[in-house]
Amino acid sequence: QDVEELVSVKDAVLSCATAEDRHGWQHLFPVQNAALRSRLALHCLEKWPLDACLEILAYCISDLGVTDELKASLQSRKKELQIYQKILNVQNEPLWNDWQDLKKACTDDPQAVMNIILKAKDYELCEEWARLYPVPREDLINLHREHLLHLLEMGHVEKALQLLQRVEDPGICLAISEQCLDQHPNLAASHFLADYLTAHFYASLTTARCKEIQALYIGSKMLLTLPELSRVNYFHLSSRPLLMLEQLLMNMKVDWVAVAVQTLHQLLAGQEIGFTVEDIDNLLSKYAEKALNVPFALKEKRSVLQVNLSVSCLEAHPCGISYCVTLSASPRDRSLQQNLFPQEFVPPEKPPPKQQWIPDDTETICMVCKTERFTMFNRRHHCRRCGRLVCSSCSTKKMAIEACRENLSRVCDQCYSYYNRE
């Protein structure tokens, strides 16, 4: 009994010393009574430095004699202090002398604290901090929006989905997703957001907004059918898939158009986004008609153009029509023209580098036969030996070219004939 009384007296003296000053935390470790020690720690934390607080809290939590209720309080304060510690570590310039100053700033000027964390792009820390202090709705939306955009830009789709699932308020979740989508993030992010909004908030969106999001979803699917390096050239049209298709037609990307049209036919089933399969077919018909309407100047001997129109039904949709138009002069007329201009073409001494090739937009007619007009379906080709723009009929041969990666490179018939004379 005397020993127990002595221990109690000793604990009482140590308790007084603990509450005395900034260094009093050192007297808390010898206190025998676990409950007394824990309550003293919780009561006197505001006086002590951060490292000392974390150390004594960890010591109290590890004591098996602490009740569950008391341990929960200790763990909660420890978690709070760890957040302060992280915030103090991310600041570039010391704005607060200690964690007590920071805690006061969190109450007096929470916006300044949040800006410091956002500037460091530590969004998870900002989310932890927002659980400690009441944050205005708009600020909370801004915080989650920046965090979500950051995760999507980094390609962390799973973490982005987890972030949205952590947001308890559906209204805030909807606002975050829509604001992120309106900022036109990268292709994968736009696809994710459009898919998420359609799956979770379809009933909450206006009809116009639904069509807009569905158009963006379909446009992102179309972009994925294009070669990866070319997607950036059409990304600005991702929310207008029909206009993207027309741009592909104007740029004579016939092979890409074929795949894009098949994708559109599959995605448009049961969707209302402002255009239909019929609109696609009308667009294809319009450009096929333009390809057939080829003006050319009268000459002493005008070549007869052979027009082959190939119409084939798409497998998925019998009503869809793809057009392929090939314009070519007959061999007899080409031979006649070459006889009219007997002067032999002499290629440059060395093959020109790619940046010195004849630009696509400078010539509308084949530079070899002088007859074939370049159209959407009669594509330009660059001769790897002379760099000129030629039609497919005048570039049927291949040969080895100096400083060219390919074993055999496509060349115009004139270059091939020049280097393969008997």
PDB file of C-alpha atoms in Angstrom, residues 181-299:
ATOM      1  CA  LEU A 181     -14.526  17.589 -68.924  1.00  0.00           C
ATOM      2  CA  ASP A 182     -15.071  21.244 -69.856  1.00  0.00           C
ATOM      3  CA  GLN A 183     -11.335  21.877 -69.499  1.00  0.00           C
ATOM      4  CA  HIS A 184     -10.716  19.522 -72.465  1.00  0.00           C
ATOM      5  CA  PRO A 185      -8.090  17.223 -70.925  1.00  0.00           C
ATOM      6  CA  ASN A 186      -6.189  14.643 -72.951  1.00  0.00           C
ATOM      7  CA  LEU A 187      -7.902  11.944 -75.002  1.00  0.00           C
ATOM      8  CA  ALA A 188      -7.848   9.211 -72.349  1.00  0.00           C
ATOM      9  CA  ALA A 189      -9.094  11.618 -69.657  1.00  0.00           C
ATOM     10  CA  SER A 190     -11.941  12.917 -71.851  1.00  0.00           C
ATOM     11  CA  HIS A 191     -12.968   9.363 -72.645  1.00  0.00           C
ATOM     12  CA  PHE A 192     -12.950   8.419 -68.944  1.00  0.00           C
ATOM     13  CA  LEU A 193     -14.982  11.469 -67.876  1.00  0.00           C
ATOM     14  CA  ALA A 194     -17.551  11.123 -70.657  1.00  0.00           C
ATOM     15  CA  ASP A 195     -17.979   7.448 -69.820  1.00  0.00           C
ATOM     16  CA  TYR A 196     -18.272   8.170 -66.075  1.00  0.00           C
ATOM     17  CA  LEU A 197     -20.848  10.949 -66.509  1.00  0.00           C
ATOM     18  CA  THR A 198     -22.949   8.860 -68.881  1.00  0.00           C
ATOM     19  CA  ALA A 199     -22.873   5.842 -66.557  1.00  0.00           C
ATOM     20  CA  HIS A 200     -23.553   7.631 -63.238  1.00  0.00           C
ATOM     21  CA  PHE A 201     -25.382  10.901 -63.966  1.00  0.00           C
ATOM     22  CA  TYR A 202     -27.324  10.343 -67.180  1.00  0.00           C
ATOM     23  CA  ALA A 203     -30.660  11.135 -65.503  1.00  0.00           C
ATOM     24  CA  SER A 204     -29.275  14.340 -63.949  1.00  0.00           C
ATOM     25  CA  LEU A 205     -28.058  15.858 -67.210  1.00  0.00           C
ATOM     26  CA  THR A 206     -30.041  18.010 -69.639  1.00  0.00           C
ATOM     27  CA  THR A 207     -30.824  16.588 -73.067  1.00  0.00           C
ATOM     28  CA  ALA A 208     -28.380  19.010 -74.718  1.00  0.00           C
ATOM     29  CA  ARG A 209     -25.643  18.119 -72.230  1.00  0.00           C
ATOM     30  CA  CYS A 210     -26.235  14.394 -72.763  1.00  0.00           C
ATOM     31  CA  LYS A 211     -25.851  14.819 -76.531  1.00  0.00           C
ATOM     32  CA  GLU A 212     -22.696  16.863 -76.011  1.00  0.00           C
ATOM     33  CA  ILE A 213     -21.127  14.253 -73.728  1.00  0.00           C
ATOM     34  CA  GLN A 214     -22.135  11.381 -76.010  1.00  0.00           C
ATOM     35  CA  ALA A 215     -20.680  13.239 -78.998  1.00  0.00           C
ATOM     36  CA  LEU A 216     -17.422  13.682 -77.088  1.00  0.00           C
ATOM     37  CA  TYR A 217     -17.408  10.005 -76.133  1.00  0.00           C
ATOM     38  CA  ILE A 218     -17.950   8.939 -79.757  1.00  0.00           C
ATOM     39  CA  GLY A 219     -15.378  11.496 -80.952  1.00  0.00           C
ATOM     40  CA  SER A 220     -12.789  10.114 -78.532  1.00  0.00           C
ATOM     41  CA  LYS A 221     -13.510   6.607 -79.830  1.00  0.00           C
ATOM     42  CA  MET A 222     -12.981   7.906 -83.377  1.00  0.00           C
ATOM     43  CA  LEU A 223      -9.675   9.466 -82.389  1.00  0.00           C
ATOM     44  CA  LEU A 224      -8.486   6.139 -81.040  1.00  0.00           C
ATOM     45  CA  THR A 225      -8.902   4.624 -84.530  1.00  0.00           C
ATOM     46  CA  LEU A 226      -6.387   7.121 -85.972  1.00  0.00           C
ATOM     47  CA  PRO A 227      -2.608   6.577 -85.918  1.00  0.00           C
ATOM     48  CA  GLU A 228      -1.306   7.708 -82.529  1.00  0.00           C
ATOM     49  CA  LEU A 229       1.015  10.411 -83.875  1.00  0.00           C
ATOM     50  CA  SER A 230      -1.799  11.990 -85.914  1.00  0.00           C
ATOM     51  CA  ARG A 231      -4.395  12.207 -83.150  1.00  0.00           C
ATOM     52  CA  VAL A 232      -3.132  15.557 -81.909  1.00  0.00           C
ATOM     53  CA  ASN A 233      -4.098  17.118 -85.267  1.00  0.00           C
ATOM     54  CA  TYR A 234      -7.758  16.171 -84.794  1.00  0.00           C
ATOM     55  CA  PHE A 235      -8.097  16.356 -81.013  1.00  0.00           C
ATOM     56  CA  HIS A 236      -9.775  19.784 -81.145  1.00  0.00           C
ATOM     57  CA  LEU A 237     -12.633  18.123 -83.077  1.00  0.00           C
ATOM     58  CA  SER A 238     -13.193  15.336 -80.552  1.00  0.00           C
ATOM     59  CA  SER A 239     -16.550  16.814 -79.495  1.00  0.00           C
ATOM     60  CA  ARG A 240     -17.685  17.108 -83.145  1.00  0.00           C
ATOM     61  CA  PRO A 241     -17.181  13.663 -84.719  1.00  0.00           C
ATOM     62  CA  LEU A 242     -19.001  14.454 -87.982  1.00  0.00           C
ATOM     63  CA  LEU A 243     -16.784  17.489 -88.552  1.00  0.00           C
ATOM     64  CA  MET A 244     -13.743  15.329 -87.755  1.00  0.00           C
ATOM     65  CA  LEU A 245     -14.866  12.865 -90.411  1.00  0.00           C
ATOM     66  CA  GLU A 246     -15.201  15.689 -92.939  1.00  0.00           C
ATOM     67  CA  GLN A 247     -11.715  16.938 -92.051  1.00  0.00           C
ATOM     68  CA  LEU A 248     -10.323  13.464 -92.698  1.00  0.00           C
ATOM     69  CA  LEU A 249     -12.051  13.458 -96.089  1.00  0.00           C
ATOM     70  CA  MET A 250     -10.652  16.898 -96.922  1.00  0.00           C
ATOM     71  CA  ASN A 251      -7.176  15.677 -95.975  1.00  0.00           C
ATOM     72  CA  MET A 252      -7.629  12.635 -98.236  1.00  0.00           C
ATOM     73  CA  LYS A 253      -7.144  10.155 -95.378  1.00  0.00           C
ATOM     74  CA  VAL A 254      -9.291   7.559 -97.119  1.00  0.00           C
ATOM     75  CA  ASP A 255      -8.023   4.532 -95.195  1.00  0.00           C
ATOM     76  CA  TRP A 256      -8.628   6.296 -91.885  1.00  0.00           C
ATOM     77  CA  VAL A 257     -12.109   7.326 -93.004  1.00  0.00           C
ATOM     78  CA  ALA A 258     -13.073   3.706 -93.719  1.00  0.00           C
ATOM     79  CA  VAL A 259     -12.207   2.616 -90.163  1.00  0.00           C
ATOM     80  CA  ALA A 260     -13.784   5.727 -88.621  1.00  0.00           C
ATOM     81  CA  VAL A 261     -17.057   5.180 -90.495  1.00  0.00           C
ATOM     82  CA  GLN A 262     -17.302   1.580 -89.307  1.00  0.00           C
ATOM     83  CA  THR A 263     -16.681   2.752 -85.733  1.00  0.00           C
ATOM     84  CA  LEU A 264     -19.339   5.455 -86.035  1.00  0.00           C
ATOM     85  CA  HIS A 265     -21.912   3.007 -87.374  1.00  0.00           C
ATOM     86  CA  GLN A 266     -21.351   0.740 -84.379  1.00  0.00           C
ATOM     87  CA  LEU A 267     -21.487   3.548 -81.815  1.00  0.00           C
ATOM     88  CA  LEU A 268     -24.485   5.397 -83.264  1.00  0.00           C
ATOM     89  CA  ALA A 269     -26.861   2.494 -82.680  1.00  0.00           C
ATOM     90  CA  GLY A 270     -29.536   3.809 -80.310  1.00  0.00           C
ATOM     91  CA  GLN A 271     -27.693   7.106 -79.666  1.00  0.00           C
ATOM     92  CA  GLU A 272     -28.940  10.661 -80.280  1.00  0.00           C
ATOM     93  CA  ILE A 273     -26.029  13.058 -80.623  1.00  0.00           C
ATOM     94  CA  GLY A 274     -27.192  15.452 -83.336  1.00  0.00           C
ATOM     95  CA  PHE A 275     -26.442  13.367 -86.452  1.00  0.00           C
ATOM     96  CA  THR A 276     -27.318   9.963 -87.858  1.00  0.00           C
ATOM     97  CA  VAL A 277     -25.922   7.251 -90.118  1.00  0.00           C
ATOM     98  CA  GLU A 278     -27.762   8.934 -92.971  1.00  0.00           C
ATOM     99  CA  ASP A 279     -25.801  12.152 -92.357  1.00  0.00           C
ATOM    100  CA  ILE A 280     -22.570  10.165 -92.625  1.00  0.00           C
ATOM    101  CA  ASP A 281     -23.641   8.610 -95.923  1.00  0.00           C
ATOM    102  CA  ASN A 282     -24.654  12.029 -97.277  1.00  0.00           C
ATOM    103  CA  LEU A 283     -21.221  13.400 -96.347  1.00  0.00           C
ATOM    104  CA  LEU A 284     -19.473  10.514 -98.117  1.00  0.00           C
ATOM    105  CA  SER A 285     -21.695  11.004-101.189  1.00  0.00           C
ATOM    106  CA  LYS A 286     -20.887  14.702-101.253  1.00  0.00           C
ATOM    107  CA  TYR A 287     -17.126  14.131-101.296  1.00  0.00           C
ATOM    108  CA  ALA A 288     -17.384  11.268-103.775  1.00  0.00           C
ATOM    109  CA  GLU A 289     -19.217  13.662-106.103  1.00  0.00           C
ATOM    110  CA  LYS A 290     -16.493  16.267-105.633  1.00  0.00           C
ATOM    111  CA  ALA A 291     -13.858  13.686-106.483  1.00  0.00           C
ATOM    112  CA  LEU A 292     -15.652  12.927-109.767  1.00  0.00           C
ATOM    113  CA  ASN A 293     -15.906  16.595-110.699  1.00  0.00           C
ATOM    114  CA  VAL A 294     -12.296  17.131-111.881  1.00  0.00           C
ATOM    115  CA  PRO A 295     -11.743  20.308-113.949  1.00  0.00           C
ATOM    116  CA  PHE A 296      -8.783  20.471-116.331  1.00  0.00           C
ATOM    117  CA  ALA A 297      -7.523  22.824-119.038  1.00  0.00           C
ATOM    118  CA  LEU A 298      -7.864  22.031-122.740  1.00  0.00           C
ATOM    119  CA  LYS A 299      -4.606  21.095-124.472  1.00  0.00           C
TER     120      LYS A 299
END
